[in-house]
C-alpha atoms as a PDB file:
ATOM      1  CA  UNK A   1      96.352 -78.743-104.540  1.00  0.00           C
ATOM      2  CA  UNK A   2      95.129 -77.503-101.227  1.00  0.00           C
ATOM      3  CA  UNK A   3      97.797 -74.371-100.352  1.00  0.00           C
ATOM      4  CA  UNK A   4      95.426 -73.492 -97.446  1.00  0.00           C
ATOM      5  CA  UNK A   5      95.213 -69.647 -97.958  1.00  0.00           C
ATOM      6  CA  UNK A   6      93.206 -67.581-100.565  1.00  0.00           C
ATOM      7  CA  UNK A   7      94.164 -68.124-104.000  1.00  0.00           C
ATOM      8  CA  UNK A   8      95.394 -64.633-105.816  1.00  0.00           C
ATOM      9  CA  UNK A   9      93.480 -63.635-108.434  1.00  0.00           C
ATOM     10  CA  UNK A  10      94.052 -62.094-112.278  1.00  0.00           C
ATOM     11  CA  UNK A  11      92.423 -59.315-112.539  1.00  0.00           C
ATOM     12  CA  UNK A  12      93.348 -58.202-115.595  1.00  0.00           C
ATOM     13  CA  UNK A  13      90.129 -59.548-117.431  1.00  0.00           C
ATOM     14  CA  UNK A  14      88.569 -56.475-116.367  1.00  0.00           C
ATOM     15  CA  UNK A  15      90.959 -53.997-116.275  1.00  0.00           C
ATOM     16  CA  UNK A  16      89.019 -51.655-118.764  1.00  0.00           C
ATOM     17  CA  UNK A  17      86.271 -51.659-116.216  1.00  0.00           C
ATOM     18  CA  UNK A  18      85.328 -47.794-115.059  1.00  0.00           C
ATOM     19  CA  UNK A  19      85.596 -49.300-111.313  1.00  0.00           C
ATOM     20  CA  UNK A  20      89.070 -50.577-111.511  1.00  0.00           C
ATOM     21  CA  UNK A  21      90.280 -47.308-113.214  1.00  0.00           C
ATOM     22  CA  UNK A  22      91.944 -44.259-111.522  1.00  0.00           C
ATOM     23  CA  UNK A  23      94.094 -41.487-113.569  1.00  0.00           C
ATOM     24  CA  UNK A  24      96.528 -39.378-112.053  1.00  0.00           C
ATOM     25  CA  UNK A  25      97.151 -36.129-113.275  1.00  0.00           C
ATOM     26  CA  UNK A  26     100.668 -34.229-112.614  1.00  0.00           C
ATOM     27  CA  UNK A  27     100.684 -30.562-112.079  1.00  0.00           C
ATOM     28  CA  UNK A  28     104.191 -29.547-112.686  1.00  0.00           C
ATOM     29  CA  UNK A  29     105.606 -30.146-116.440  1.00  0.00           C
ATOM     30  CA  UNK A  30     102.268 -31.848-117.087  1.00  0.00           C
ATOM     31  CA  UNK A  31      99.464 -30.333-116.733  1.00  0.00           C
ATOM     32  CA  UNK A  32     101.354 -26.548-117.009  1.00  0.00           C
ATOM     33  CA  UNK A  33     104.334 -26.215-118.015  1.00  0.00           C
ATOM     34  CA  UNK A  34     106.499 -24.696-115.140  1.00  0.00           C
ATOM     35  CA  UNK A  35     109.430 -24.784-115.804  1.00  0.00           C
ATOM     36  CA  UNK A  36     109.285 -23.386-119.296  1.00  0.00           C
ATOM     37  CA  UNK A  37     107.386 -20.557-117.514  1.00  0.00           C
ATOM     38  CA  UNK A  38     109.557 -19.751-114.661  1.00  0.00           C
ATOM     39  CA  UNK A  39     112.722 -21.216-115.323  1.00  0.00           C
ATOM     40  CA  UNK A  40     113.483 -21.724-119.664  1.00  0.00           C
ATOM     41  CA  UNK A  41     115.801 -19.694-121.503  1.00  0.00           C
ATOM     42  CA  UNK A  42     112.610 -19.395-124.127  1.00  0.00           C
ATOM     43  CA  UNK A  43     109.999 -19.135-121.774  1.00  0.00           C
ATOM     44  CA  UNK A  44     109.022 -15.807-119.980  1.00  0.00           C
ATOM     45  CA  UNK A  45     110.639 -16.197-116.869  1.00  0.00           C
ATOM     46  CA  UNK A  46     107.716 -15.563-114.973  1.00  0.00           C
ATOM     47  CA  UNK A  47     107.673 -14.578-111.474  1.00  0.00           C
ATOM     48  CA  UNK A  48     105.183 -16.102-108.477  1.00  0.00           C
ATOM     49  CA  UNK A  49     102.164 -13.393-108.546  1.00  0.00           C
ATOM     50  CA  UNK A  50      99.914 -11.767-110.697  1.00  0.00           C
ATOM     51  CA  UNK A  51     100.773 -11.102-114.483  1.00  0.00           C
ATOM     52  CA  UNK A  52     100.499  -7.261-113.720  1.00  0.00           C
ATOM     53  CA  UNK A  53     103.307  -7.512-110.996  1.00  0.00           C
ATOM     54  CA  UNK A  54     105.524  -9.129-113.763  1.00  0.00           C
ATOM     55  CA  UNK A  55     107.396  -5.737-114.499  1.00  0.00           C
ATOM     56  CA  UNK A  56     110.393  -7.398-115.983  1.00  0.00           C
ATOM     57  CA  UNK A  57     107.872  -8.076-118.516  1.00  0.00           C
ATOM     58  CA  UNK A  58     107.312  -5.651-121.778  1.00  0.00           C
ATOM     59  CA  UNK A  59     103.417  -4.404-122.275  1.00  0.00           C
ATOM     60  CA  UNK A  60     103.533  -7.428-125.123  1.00  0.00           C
ATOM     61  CA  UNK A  61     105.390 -10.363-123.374  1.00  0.00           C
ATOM     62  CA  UNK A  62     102.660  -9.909-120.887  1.00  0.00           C
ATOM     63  CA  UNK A  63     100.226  -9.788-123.257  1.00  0.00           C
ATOM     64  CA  UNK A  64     101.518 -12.928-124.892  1.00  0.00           C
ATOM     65  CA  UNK A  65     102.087 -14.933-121.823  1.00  0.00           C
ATOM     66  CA  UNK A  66      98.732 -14.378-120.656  1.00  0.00           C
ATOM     67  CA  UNK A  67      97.058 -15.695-123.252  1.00  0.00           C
ATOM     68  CA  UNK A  68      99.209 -18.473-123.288  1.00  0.00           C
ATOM     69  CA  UNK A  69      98.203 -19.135-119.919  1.00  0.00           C
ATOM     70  CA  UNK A  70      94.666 -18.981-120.821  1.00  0.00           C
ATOM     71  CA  UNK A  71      95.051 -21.272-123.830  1.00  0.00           C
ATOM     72  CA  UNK A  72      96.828 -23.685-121.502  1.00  0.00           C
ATOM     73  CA  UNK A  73      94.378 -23.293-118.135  1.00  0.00           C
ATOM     74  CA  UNK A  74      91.220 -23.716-120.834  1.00  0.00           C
ATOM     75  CA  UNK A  75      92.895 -27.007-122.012  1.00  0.00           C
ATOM     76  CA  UNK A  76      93.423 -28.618-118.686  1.00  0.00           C
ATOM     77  CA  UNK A  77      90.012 -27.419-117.500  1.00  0.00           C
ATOM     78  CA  UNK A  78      88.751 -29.156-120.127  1.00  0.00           C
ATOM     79  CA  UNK A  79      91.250 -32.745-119.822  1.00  0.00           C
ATOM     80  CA  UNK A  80      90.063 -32.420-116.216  1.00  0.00           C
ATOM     81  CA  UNK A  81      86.532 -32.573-116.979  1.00  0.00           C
ATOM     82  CA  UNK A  82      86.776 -35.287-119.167  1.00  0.00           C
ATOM     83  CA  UNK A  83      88.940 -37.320-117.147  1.00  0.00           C
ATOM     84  CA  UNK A  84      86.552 -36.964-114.407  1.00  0.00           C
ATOM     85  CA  UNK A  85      83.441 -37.940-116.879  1.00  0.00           C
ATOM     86  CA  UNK A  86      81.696 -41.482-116.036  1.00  0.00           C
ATOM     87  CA  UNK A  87      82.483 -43.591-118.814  1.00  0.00           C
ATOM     88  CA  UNK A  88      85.350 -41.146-119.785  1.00  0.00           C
END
């Protein structure tokens, strides 16, 4: 029948489609985990600032949580890049 107004359309056909795509990415608990950092019983309890102003850190837990950090910032550099990629 004639409704009179547009007619909706599926679009899920082409839902794959690198135009009708967008990902979100989540900072907190996502993308780094905060609140094992700052706030965990297991994590280091970090502080806001740089790792050489954490002095309720030892020499090692500093140490260790920085190159956790690393690990973690290298990963989501690299998610970022590829989720950012045409055709990714």
């Amino acid at each position: 029948g004639s409704g009179g107004g547009p007619r909706p359309r599926n679009s899920q056909f082409c839902f794959d489609a690198q135009d009708q795509t967008a990902v979100i990415f989540d900072w907190d608990d996502t993308l780094f985990p905060t609140t094992y950092a700052f706030e965990s019983d297991d994590g280091p309890k970090l502080r806001i600032g740089p790792m050489a102003k954490q002095d309720h850190l030892s020499a090692g837990e500093k140490a260790c949580s920085g190159r956790a950090l690393m690990k973690c910032a290298m990963r989501v550099e690299r998610l970022l890049r590829l989720g950012g990629a045409p055709g990714a």
